[in-house]
Amino acid sequence: MTIYYFYCLIIYFCSFSLIYTINDDNTWPWKKTNYLFRSNWSSLLNPNNNNNNNQHPVWFIFYYLNYCGYCKKAEPGWEAVAQYAINWSKYIQIGAYDCASESLSIKDICQDEKYPQWRIYCPLTNTTHLAFSSEQRTIKTKPEDILIWLLNKLNNIADQCYGQQWPIKNLIEPKTKDDLDKIIPKSVNKFQLFISDDILLYTLFVLNNSKTIQTEPIYRLAKQNQITKDISIIKGIRENTGQITLQQIDSEQIMKPFVLDKNIISHFETINRKNIATLKPTLSDIDSATVWMINRDLRRGLPDLTENVKSWIKTLYTYYPGSKTMKSFLFNLNEFVKNYTTLSPNEYQTYINSTSIIKLPQLKFDHCNGSDSSKRGYPCTLWVLFHSMTVKQAILAEQNALPSDIKPSDVIVSIREFIGNFFLCEECVTHFVNMTINAENEIKSHRESILYLWRSHNIVNKRLRYEEYTNDPNWPKVPFPTKEQCNLCVQQIDENGDATEYNENETYKFLKEFYSLNNSMRIQTYNLILLFSIVILNILISNK
């Protein structure tokens, strides 16, 4: 059980990749963290001593200096902590305070120590406890390390810091069900037993169930106990007769779908990215590729390449993996161009701008957002679109939804023709066309179509890896997927950690999930994908 909960914690931090930039006025755009000032310090933090029932949360506060480069490097990680703990607000709030704003004559909030600092604010005593200082932090320290340090520290001082209503309970040691009846208050009708020797895992589980913890408290038992037979989680119910019944929960099976390799790269190792970018392709990336090519590339080919434009629009519509709006637009555009033997640029643009009742969305790069406007962008979204189209073709084939005359190589051949006819980078066109010149003979299955494009993409990445003008330093062109992204895919790595050998069966499964129809159409960012792993886990376990 321990390893599953540890992975669930790591999953979120390893995938939460929203990176925020410093504004021009040197203020930090805190999104999830409560930004504290001297003016709101007392109103937010100090408990209302006139109302003992008004329980205030503990605060985890990031003390920093706005001119401190070391502090700025820690800021994105602290934002990730705030995002992770967003549902803990009843018990724990995440805040930040700029000690550079302190008056030289008033220093009751900040202390003259090295920054950054992480402190625990205790509402009962109106004091802070230094929990993780800069001296204890190294370049390898991850945001999850800091959070774990804070939680462990808090558990040691919880009684004096928060009081008896703190939901993390001491270990109980019942020997029989009758002992449970004596330990658990008569007013509690539903509860859970969390069996683990790890207080941290128990703490995380309780806090992630903050919304139900008052009506369904969670008690911890040692792994070796006399009533549960080493079951990870047990639901307890007090019947109308007053007797307690226990229901076993197969928590291991619940958690299996959400387990990722523990060596996934930490969020903290990506904090130097200058732009917001998501690790997983999104709907916006696919739609943006299509908007760009419709408005620019295809229009340039008219009227001479009318038949090529018609052919590509038909292919694009057939295998389009993006939004319903764009799918509807492509259907109407396909019907429109059918009527023309020769289509002029003006007729084409008039239809898009005026005639069509469906308007194209604005360009918005998520996964393909580069460190500056010259990086990633449209070429990146094209790759995303092409990969997603091969996956869509494979899915349609599995559903027997393809015409009998369709060949597995058709999508790659159409992509090759699109690149050859419409893409404007001459060198890129030459390389891609030569690389895929024999696709018709090499691709014999829909599975092979997905892998064929994947191999081709890695060949391009290898060729461009050290190109100064095309390679984004924040998104290095390394073999994909990396071992951190898919541990089962990578069978061998070199001294730089780059994959040199893949298990293609596992890689095929990974690519189908990474570029799948469901993920492209229903999920806006990879951060949301990983967030649901924790949310759904808790819902399933707490399901009444």
Coordinates of C-alpha atoms in Angstrom, one line a residue:
M1 CA 0.0 0.0 0.0
T2 CA 2.8 2.4 0.9
I3 CA 4.1 2.5 -2.6
Y4 CA 0.7 3.3 -4.2
Y5 CA 0.1 6.4 -2.1
F6 CA 3.7 7.5 -2.6
Y7 CA 3.2 7.3 -6.3
C8 CA -0.1 9.2 -6.1
L9 CA 1.8 12.0 -4.4
I10 CA 4.6 11.9 -6.9
I11 CA 2.2 11.7 -9.9
Y12 CA 0.8 15.1 -9.2
F13 CA 4.0 17.0 -8.6
C14 CA 5.8 15.3 -11.5
S15 CA 3.1 16.4 -13.9
F16 CA 2.1 19.8 -12.6
S17 CA 4.0 21.8 -15.2
L18 CA 2.4 25.2 -15.2
I19 CA 5.4 27.6 -15.0
Y20 CA 4.8 31.2 -14.3
T21 CA 7.0 34.1 -15.4
I22 CA 8.0 37.1 -13.5
N23 CA 6.1 40.2 -14.5
D24 CA 7.8 43.3 -15.8
D25 CA 7.3 45.1 -12.5
N26 CA 9.1 42.2 -10.7
T27 CA 5.9 41.1 -8.9
W28 CA 5.1 37.4 -9.0
P29 CA 1.8 36.3 -10.5
W30 CA 0.7 34.0 -7.6
K31 CA -2.2 31.9 -9.0
K32 CA -2.9 29.3 -6.3
T33 CA -0.8 30.7 -3.4
N34 CA -2.4 33.2 -1.0
Y35 CA -0.3 36.3 -1.3
L36 CA 0.1 37.8 2.1
F37 CA 0.7 41.5 3.0
R38 CA 1.1 43.2 6.4
S39 CA -2.4 44.6 5.9
N40 CA -4.1 41.2 5.6
W41 CA -1.8 39.2 7.8
S42 CA -3.9 39.5 11.0
S43 CA -7.3 39.1 9.3
L44 CA -6.3 36.0 7.4
L45 CA -4.0 34.3 10.0
N46 CA -5.0 35.3 13.5
P47 CA -7.8 33.2 15.0
N48 CA -11.0 34.8 16.3
N49 CA -10.4 34.4 20.0
N50 CA -14.0 35.5 20.8
N51 CA -15.4 32.4 19.0
N52 CA -13.8 29.1 20.0
N53 CA -15.9 27.3 17.4
N54 CA -14.3 29.2 14.6
Q55 CA -11.3 27.0 13.9
H56 CA -8.7 28.6 11.7
P57 CA -6.4 26.6 9.4
V58 CA -2.7 26.1 9.9
W59 CA -0.6 28.1 7.3
F60 CA 2.4 26.9 5.3
I61 CA 4.1 30.1 4.3
F62 CA 6.9 30.8 1.8
Y63 CA 9.0 33.7 3.0
Y64 CA 11.0 35.2 0.2
L65 CA 12.7 38.4 -1.1
N66 CA 11.4 39.6 -4.5
Y67 CA 15.0 40.4 -5.7
C68 CA 16.4 37.0 -4.6
G69 CA 17.1 34.8 -7.7
Y70 CA 17.2 31.7 -5.5
C71 CA 13.8 32.6 -4.2
K72 CA 12.5 33.0 -7.7
K73 CA 13.6 29.6 -8.7
A74 CA 11.6 28.2 -5.7
E75 CA 8.4 30.1 -6.6
P76 CA 7.0 27.7 -9.3
G77 CA 7.5 24.7 -7.0
W78 CA 5.6 26.5 -4.2
E79 CA 2.8 27.2 -6.7
A80 CA 2.7 23.4 -7.4
V81 CA 2.4 22.8 -3.6
A82 CA -0.5 25.2 -3.5
Q83 CA -2.2 23.5 -6.4
Y84 CA -1.8 20.1 -4.8
A85 CA -3.1 21.3 -1.5
I86 CA -6.0 23.3 -2.9
N87 CA -8.7 21.1 -1.3
W88 CA -7.0 21.1 2.1
S89 CA -8.0 24.7 2.9
K90 CA -10.2 23.9 5.9
Y91 CA -7.1 22.6 7.7
I92 CA -4.1 24.0 5.7
Q93 CA -3.6 27.1 3.7
I94 CA -0.7 27.9 1.4
G95 CA 0.7 31.4 1.5
A96 CA 3.7 33.6 0.5
Y97 CA 5.1 36.7 2.1
D98 CA 7.7 39.1 0.6
C99 CA 10.1 40.0 3.3
A100 CA 11.6 42.7 1.1
S101 CA 8.5 44.7 1.7
E102 CA 9.0 44.8 5.5
S103 CA 9.8 48.1 7.1
L104 CA 13.3 48.3 8.6
S105 CA 11.8 49.4 11.9
I106 CA 9.0 46.7 12.0
K107 CA 10.2 43.1 11.7
D108 CA 7.6 41.1 13.7
I109 CA 6.6 39.0 10.7
C110 CA 10.0 38.2 9.1
Q111 CA 13.2 37.2 10.8
D112 CA 16.6 38.2 9.6
E113 CA 17.6 34.8 8.4
K114 CA 18.5 33.4 5.0
Y115 CA 15.8 33.2 2.3
P116 CA 13.9 31.5 1.1
Q117 CA 12.2 30.0 4.2
W118 CA 9.2 27.8 4.7
R119 CA 7.4 28.3 8.0
I120 CA 4.4 26.8 9.7
Y121 CA 2.0 29.4 11.2
C122 CA 0.0 28.0 14.2
P123 CA -3.4 29.7 14.8
L124 CA -3.6 28.7 18.5
T125 CA -0.4 30.3 19.5
N126 CA 0.0 33.0 16.8
T127 CA 3.5 31.8 16.2
T128 CA 5.6 30.5 13.3
H129 CA 7.9 27.5 13.3
L130 CA 10.8 27.3 10.8
A131 CA 10.2 24.0 9.1
F132 CA 12.5 24.0 6.1
S133 CA 15.3 26.5 5.8
S134 CA 17.5 27.4 2.8
E135 CA 20.5 25.6 4.4
Q136 CA 18.5 22.3 4.3
R137 CA 17.6 22.7 0.7
T138 CA 19.8 21.6 -2.2
I139 CA 19.5 21.8 -6.0
K140 CA 18.0 18.3 -5.9
T141 CA 15.2 19.3 -3.4
K142 CA 11.8 18.9 -5.0
P143 CA 8.5 20.7 -4.0
E144 CA 7.2 17.4 -2.7
D145 CA 10.2 17.2 -0.4
I146 CA 9.4 20.5 1.1
L147 CA 5.7 19.6 1.6
I148 CA 6.6 16.3 3.2
W149 CA 9.0 18.1 5.6
L150 CA 6.3 20.5 6.5
L151 CA 3.7 17.8 7.1
N152 CA 6.1 15.8 9.2
K153 CA 6.9 18.9 11.3
L154 CA 3.3 19.8 11.6
N155 CA 2.3 16.3 12.9
N156 CA 4.8 16.7 15.7
I157 CA 3.3 20.0 16.9
A158 CA -0.3 19.6 15.8
D159 CA -1.8 19.6 19.3
Q160 CA -0.2 22.9 20.3
C161 CA -0.6 24.4 16.8
Y162 CA -4.2 23.4 15.9
G163 CA -5.8 21.7 18.8
Q164 CA -7.9 18.6 19.3
Q165 CA -9.9 19.1 16.1
W166 CA -6.8 18.4 14.0
P167 CA -8.1 15.5 11.8
I168 CA -4.8 13.4 11.8
K169 CA -5.5 11.0 14.7
N170 CA -3.1 9.1 16.8
L171 CA -2.7 5.4 16.2
I172 CA -5.5 3.3 17.6
E173 CA -4.8 -0.3 18.8
P174 CA -8.1 -2.3 19.0
K175 CA -7.8 -6.0 19.6
T176 CA -11.5 -6.8 18.7
K177 CA -14.5 -5.1 17.1
D178 CA -15.8 -4.5 20.6
D179 CA -12.7 -2.4 21.2
L180 CA -13.5 -0.3 18.2
D181 CA -16.9 0.4 19.7
K182 CA -15.1 1.7 22.8
I183 CA -12.6 3.8 20.9
I184 CA -14.7 5.4 18.3
P185 CA -17.3 7.9 19.6
K186 CA -20.9 6.8 19.6
S187 CA -21.8 9.8 17.5
V188 CA -19.8 8.5 14.6
N189 CA -21.9 6.4 12.3
K190 CA -19.4 6.0 9.4
F191 CA -15.6 5.9 9.5
Q192 CA -12.6 4.5 7.8
L193 CA -9.6 2.5 9.0
F194 CA -6.4 3.3 7.3
I195 CA -3.9 0.5 7.8
S196 CA -0.3 1.7 7.5
D197 CA 2.8 2.2 9.5
D198 CA 3.5 5.4 7.6
I199 CA 2.1 8.5 9.3
L200 CA 2.9 10.6 6.2
L201 CA 0.7 8.5 3.9
Y202 CA -2.1 8.5 6.4
T203 CA -1.8 12.3 6.6
L204 CA -2.0 12.7 2.9
F205 CA -5.0 10.4 2.7
V206 CA -6.9 12.3 5.4
L207 CA -6.2 15.7 4.0
N208 CA -7.2 14.6 0.5
N209 CA -10.5 13.6 2.1
S210 CA -10.9 16.9 3.9
K211 CA -14.5 17.5 2.6
T212 CA -15.8 14.3 4.2
I213 CA -13.5 13.9 7.2
Q214 CA -15.9 15.5 9.7
T215 CA -18.8 13.1 8.8
E216 CA -16.6 10.1 8.1
P217 CA -13.4 10.3 10.2
I218 CA -10.3 8.2 9.3
Y219 CA -8.4 6.3 12.0
R220 CA -5.0 4.7 11.6
L221 CA -4.1 1.2 12.6
A222 CA -0.7 -0.4 12.5
K223 CA -0.1 -2.7 9.6
Q224 CA 0.2 -5.6 12.0
N225 CA -3.0 -5.5 14.0
Q226 CA -5.5 -8.0 15.3
I227 CA -8.7 -7.3 13.4
T228 CA -8.0 -6.3 9.8
K229 CA -5.7 -9.0 8.5
D230 CA -3.5 -6.5 6.7
I231 CA -6.2 -5.0 4.6
S232 CA -5.2 -1.5 3.4
I233 CA -8.4 0.4 3.9
I234 CA -11.6 -0.6 5.7
K235 CA -15.0 1.1 5.8
G236 CA -16.8 1.0 9.1
I237 CA -20.5 1.4 9.7
R238 CA -22.3 1.6 13.0
E239 CA -25.6 -0.1 12.5
N240 CA -28.9 1.0 14.1
T241 CA -28.3 -1.7 16.7
G242 CA -25.1 0.1 17.7
Q243 CA -22.9 -2.7 16.5
I244 CA -20.0 -2.0 14.1
T245 CA -19.6 -3.8 10.8
L246 CA -16.5 -3.6 8.7
Q247 CA -16.3 -3.7 4.9
Q248 CA -13.1 -4.5 3.1
I249 CA -12.1 -2.2 0.2
D250 CA -9.7 -3.5 -2.5
S251 CA -7.7 -0.3 -2.4
E252 CA -4.8 -1.8 -4.3
Q253 CA -7.0 -2.5 -7.4
I254 CA -8.5 1.0 -7.1
M255 CA -5.0 2.6 -7.2
K256 CA -3.4 0.4 -9.9
P257 CA -4.6 2.5 -12.9
F258 CA -3.0 5.6 -11.4
V259 CA 0.5 4.2 -10.7
L260 CA 3.4 5.7 -12.6
D261 CA 7.1 5.1 -12.3
K262 CA 8.6 6.8 -9.3
N263 CA 11.5 8.1 -11.3
I264 CA 9.3 10.5 -13.2
I265 CA 11.1 13.9 -13.6
S266 CA 10.2 16.2 -10.8
H267 CA 8.4 19.4 -11.4
F268 CA 11.2 21.3 -9.7
E269 CA 13.6 20.2 -12.4
T270 CA 11.5 22.1 -15.0
I271 CA 11.2 25.5 -13.2
N272 CA 13.5 27.3 -15.5
R273 CA 11.1 27.2 -18.4
K274 CA 10.2 30.7 -19.4
N275 CA 6.6 30.1 -20.7
I276 CA 3.6 28.3 -19.6
A277 CA 3.6 24.9 -21.4
T278 CA 1.8 21.6 -20.7
L279 CA 3.6 18.3 -20.9
K280 CA 0.8 16.7 -22.8
P281 CA -0.8 17.8 -26.1
T282 CA -4.2 19.5 -25.8
L283 CA -7.2 20.2 -27.8
S284 CA -5.9 23.8 -28.4
D285 CA -2.7 22.5 -30.0
I286 CA -4.6 20.3 -32.5
D287 CA -7.1 23.1 -33.3
S288 CA -4.4 25.7 -33.7
A289 CA -2.5 23.6 -36.2
T290 CA -5.6 23.3 -38.3
V291 CA -6.5 27.0 -38.0
W292 CA -3.0 27.9 -39.1
M293 CA -2.9 25.6 -42.1
I294 CA -6.4 26.5 -43.3
N295 CA -5.8 30.3 -43.2
R296 CA -2.2 30.2 -44.5
D297 CA -0.8 27.1 -46.0
L298 CA -3.8 25.8 -47.9
R299 CA -4.8 29.3 -49.2
R300 CA -1.4 29.8 -50.7
G301 CA -1.8 26.7 -52.8
L302 CA -4.9 28.0 -54.6
P303 CA -5.9 27.9 -57.4
D304 CA -3.1 25.7 -58.8
L305 CA -3.3 23.0 -56.1
T306 CA -7.1 22.9 -55.8
E307 CA -7.3 19.1 -56.0
N308 CA -4.6 18.7 -53.4
V309 CA -6.4 21.1 -51.1
K310 CA -9.6 19.1 -51.5
S311 CA -7.8 15.8 -50.9
W312 CA -6.1 17.0 -47.7
I313 CA -9.3 18.6 -46.3
K314 CA -11.1 15.3 -46.8
T315 CA -8.4 13.4 -45.1
L316 CA -8.2 15.9 -42.3
Y317 CA -11.9 15.7 -41.7
T318 CA -11.9 11.9 -41.7
Y319 CA -9.2 11.5 -39.1
Y320 CA -9.6 14.8 -37.2
P321 CA -9.1 14.1 -33.5
G322 CA -9.9 17.6 -32.1
S323 CA -13.0 19.5 -31.0
K324 CA -16.5 19.1 -32.2
T325 CA -16.6 22.7 -33.4
M326 CA -13.5 22.2 -35.6
K327 CA -14.9 18.8 -36.8
S328 CA -18.1 20.5 -37.8
F329 CA -16.2 23.3 -39.6
L330 CA -14.1 20.7 -41.5
F331 CA -17.3 18.8 -42.5
N332 CA -18.8 22.0 -44.0
L333 CA -15.5 23.1 -45.6
N334 CA -15.2 19.7 -47.2
E335 CA -18.7 20.0 -48.6
F336 CA -17.9 23.5 -49.9
V337 CA -14.7 22.6 -51.8
K338 CA -16.3 19.6 -53.4
N339 CA -18.2 21.9 -55.7
Y340 CA -15.1 23.5 -57.3
T341 CA -12.8 22.2 -60.0
T342 CA -10.7 25.3 -59.5
L343 CA -11.0 27.3 -56.3
S344 CA -9.5 30.8 -56.1
P345 CA -7.9 32.2 -52.9
N346 CA -10.6 34.9 -52.6
E347 CA -13.5 32.4 -52.9
Y348 CA -11.9 30.2 -50.3
Q349 CA -11.2 33.0 -47.9
T350 CA -14.7 34.5 -48.3
Y351 CA -16.2 31.2 -47.3
I352 CA -14.0 31.0 -44.2
N353 CA -14.5 34.6 -43.1
S354 CA -18.1 35.3 -44.1
T355 CA -20.1 32.4 -45.5
S356 CA -19.3 29.7 -42.9
I357 CA -21.6 29.9 -39.8
I358 CA -18.9 28.3 -37.7
K359 CA -15.9 30.5 -36.9
L360 CA -12.4 29.3 -36.4
P361 CA -11.0 29.6 -32.9
Q362 CA -8.0 31.7 -32.0
L363 CA -4.5 30.3 -32.0
K364 CA -3.5 29.0 -28.6
F365 CA -0.5 26.8 -28.0
D366 CA -0.4 24.8 -24.8
H367 CA 2.0 21.8 -25.2
C368 CA 3.6 23.6 -28.1
N369 CA 4.1 27.0 -26.4
G370 CA 7.8 27.8 -26.8
S371 CA 10.2 29.9 -24.7
D372 CA 9.7 32.6 -27.3
S373 CA 7.6 33.2 -30.4
S374 CA 10.2 31.7 -32.7
K375 CA 10.2 28.3 -30.9
R376 CA 7.9 25.3 -31.2
G377 CA 4.5 26.8 -32.2
Y378 CA 3.0 25.7 -35.6
P379 CA 5.6 23.0 -36.5
C380 CA 5.1 21.4 -33.1
T381 CA 1.3 21.5 -33.4
L382 CA 1.6 19.8 -36.8
W383 CA 3.5 16.9 -35.3
V384 CA 0.8 16.7 -32.6
L385 CA -1.9 16.7 -35.3
F386 CA -0.2 14.1 -37.4
H387 CA 0.4 11.7 -34.5
S388 CA -3.2 12.1 -33.4
M389 CA -4.5 11.4 -36.9
T390 CA -2.6 8.1 -37.0
V391 CA -4.0 7.2 -33.6
K392 CA -7.5 8.2 -34.7
Q393 CA -7.2 5.9 -37.8
A394 CA -6.2 3.0 -35.6
I395 CA -9.1 3.6 -33.3
L396 CA -11.5 3.7 -36.2
A397 CA -10.1 0.5 -37.5
E398 CA -10.6 -1.2 -34.1
Q399 CA -14.2 0.0 -34.3
N400 CA -14.6 -1.4 -37.8
A401 CA -15.5 2.2 -38.8
L402 CA -13.2 2.5 -41.8
P403 CA -14.1 1.8 -45.5
S404 CA -12.8 -1.5 -46.7
D405 CA -10.5 0.2 -49.3
I406 CA -8.6 2.2 -46.7
K407 CA -5.0 1.2 -46.3
P408 CA -3.0 1.6 -43.1
S409 CA -0.4 3.7 -44.9
D410 CA -3.0 6.2 -46.2
V411 CA -2.7 8.7 -43.4
I412 CA 1.1 8.8 -43.6
V413 CA 1.0 9.2 -47.4
S414 CA -1.5 12.0 -47.1
I415 CA 0.7 13.7 -44.5
R416 CA 3.7 13.4 -46.9
E417 CA 1.7 14.9 -49.7
F418 CA 0.5 17.8 -47.5
I419 CA 4.1 18.5 -46.4
G420 CA 5.4 18.3 -49.9
N421 CA 2.7 20.6 -51.3
F422 CA 2.1 23.1 -48.6
F423 CA 4.8 23.3 -46.0
L424 CA 7.1 26.2 -46.7
C425 CA 10.4 25.1 -45.2
E426 CA 12.3 23.7 -48.2
E427 CA 14.9 21.7 -46.2
C428 CA 12.2 20.3 -43.9
V429 CA 10.1 19.2 -46.9
T430 CA 13.1 17.5 -48.5
H431 CA 14.0 15.6 -45.4
F432 CA 10.4 14.5 -44.6
V433 CA 9.5 13.4 -48.1
N434 CA 12.7 11.4 -48.5
M435 CA 12.3 9.9 -45.0
T436 CA 8.7 8.7 -45.9
I437 CA 9.2 7.9 -49.6
N438 CA 8.6 4.2 -49.1
A439 CA 5.8 4.4 -46.6
E440 CA 3.3 2.6 -48.8
N441 CA 5.5 -0.5 -48.7
E442 CA 6.7 -0.3 -45.1
I443 CA 3.4 0.2 -43.4
K444 CA 1.2 -2.9 -43.2
S445 CA -0.9 -2.2 -40.2
H446 CA -2.5 0.6 -38.3
R447 CA -0.2 -0.2 -35.4
E448 CA 2.8 0.2 -37.7
S449 CA 1.5 3.5 -39.0
I450 CA 1.6 5.0 -35.4
L451 CA 5.1 3.6 -34.8
Y452 CA 6.3 4.7 -38.3
L453 CA 5.5 8.3 -37.6
W454 CA 7.0 8.0 -34.1
R455 CA 10.3 6.7 -35.5
S456 CA 10.3 9.5 -38.1
H457 CA 9.8 12.1 -35.5
N458 CA 12.7 10.9 -33.4
I459 CA 14.9 10.9 -36.5
V460 CA 14.0 14.6 -37.1
N461 CA 14.6 15.4 -33.4
K462 CA 18.0 13.8 -33.6
R463 CA 18.9 15.8 -36.7
L464 CA 17.7 19.1 -35.2
R465 CA 18.8 18.5 -31.6
Y466 CA 21.8 20.9 -31.8
E467 CA 20.4 23.4 -34.3
E468 CA 20.6 26.7 -32.4
Y469 CA 17.8 28.4 -34.3
T470 CA 15.2 25.7 -34.3
N471 CA 15.8 23.9 -31.0
D472 CA 14.1 25.4 -27.9
P473 CA 16.5 25.1 -25.0
N474 CA 13.6 24.6 -22.6
W475 CA 12.3 21.7 -24.7
P476 CA 15.4 19.8 -25.9
K477 CA 14.8 17.4 -28.7
V478 CA 15.6 14.2 -26.9
P479 CA 14.4 10.7 -27.9
F480 CA 10.7 10.4 -27.1
P481 CA 9.3 9.1 -24.9
T482 CA 12.0 9.4 -22.2
K483 CA 12.3 6.8 -19.5
E484 CA 10.7 9.3 -17.1
Q485 CA 7.7 9.5 -19.4
C486 CA 7.3 5.8 -20.0
N487 CA 9.5 3.5 -18.0
L488 CA 8.2 0.4 -19.6
C489 CA 8.9 1.8 -23.1
V490 CA 12.6 2.4 -22.7
Q491 CA 14.8 -0.6 -22.5
Q492 CA 18.2 1.0 -22.6
I493 CA 19.7 4.5 -22.1
D494 CA 23.1 6.0 -22.7
E495 CA 25.3 7.9 -20.4
N496 CA 23.3 11.1 -20.9
G497 CA 20.0 9.4 -20.0
D498 CA 18.8 9.3 -23.6
A499 CA 16.8 6.3 -24.7
T500 CA 18.7 4.1 -27.2
E501 CA 16.4 1.1 -27.3
Y502 CA 12.6 0.8 -27.0
N503 CA 10.1 -1.9 -26.3
E504 CA 7.8 -1.1 -29.2
N505 CA 4.8 -2.9 -27.8
E506 CA 4.9 -0.7 -24.7
T507 CA 5.7 2.3 -26.8
Y508 CA 2.7 1.7 -29.0
K509 CA 0.4 1.6 -26.0
F510 CA 2.0 4.8 -24.7
L511 CA 1.6 6.6 -28.0
K512 CA -2.0 5.6 -28.3
E513 CA -2.8 7.0 -24.8
F514 CA -0.6 10.1 -25.3
Y515 CA -2.2 11.1 -28.6
S516 CA -5.5 9.4 -28.2
L517 CA -8.9 10.7 -29.2
N518 CA -10.2 10.9 -25.6
N519 CA -7.2 12.9 -24.3
S520 CA -7.3 15.2 -27.3
M521 CA -11.0 15.9 -27.2
R522 CA -11.9 15.9 -23.6
I523 CA -8.8 17.1 -21.7
Q524 CA -7.6 20.7 -21.9
T525 CA -4.3 20.3 -20.1
Y526 CA -2.1 17.5 -18.8
N527 CA -2.2 19.0 -15.3
L528 CA -6.0 18.2 -15.2
I529 CA -5.4 14.6 -16.3
L530 CA -3.0 14.0 -13.4
L531 CA -5.1 15.9 -10.9
F532 CA -8.1 13.5 -11.4
S533 CA -5.9 10.6 -10.3
I534 CA -6.0 11.9 -6.8
V535 CA -9.6 13.1 -6.9
I536 CA -11.1 9.9 -8.4
L537 CA -9.0 7.8 -6.0
N538 CA -10.5 9.5 -3.0
I539 CA -14.0 9.4 -4.4
L540 CA -13.8 5.7 -5.1
I541 CA -12.4 4.9 -1.7
S542 CA -14.9 7.2 0.1
N543 CA -17.9 6.0 -2.0
K544 CA -20.8 5.4 0.2

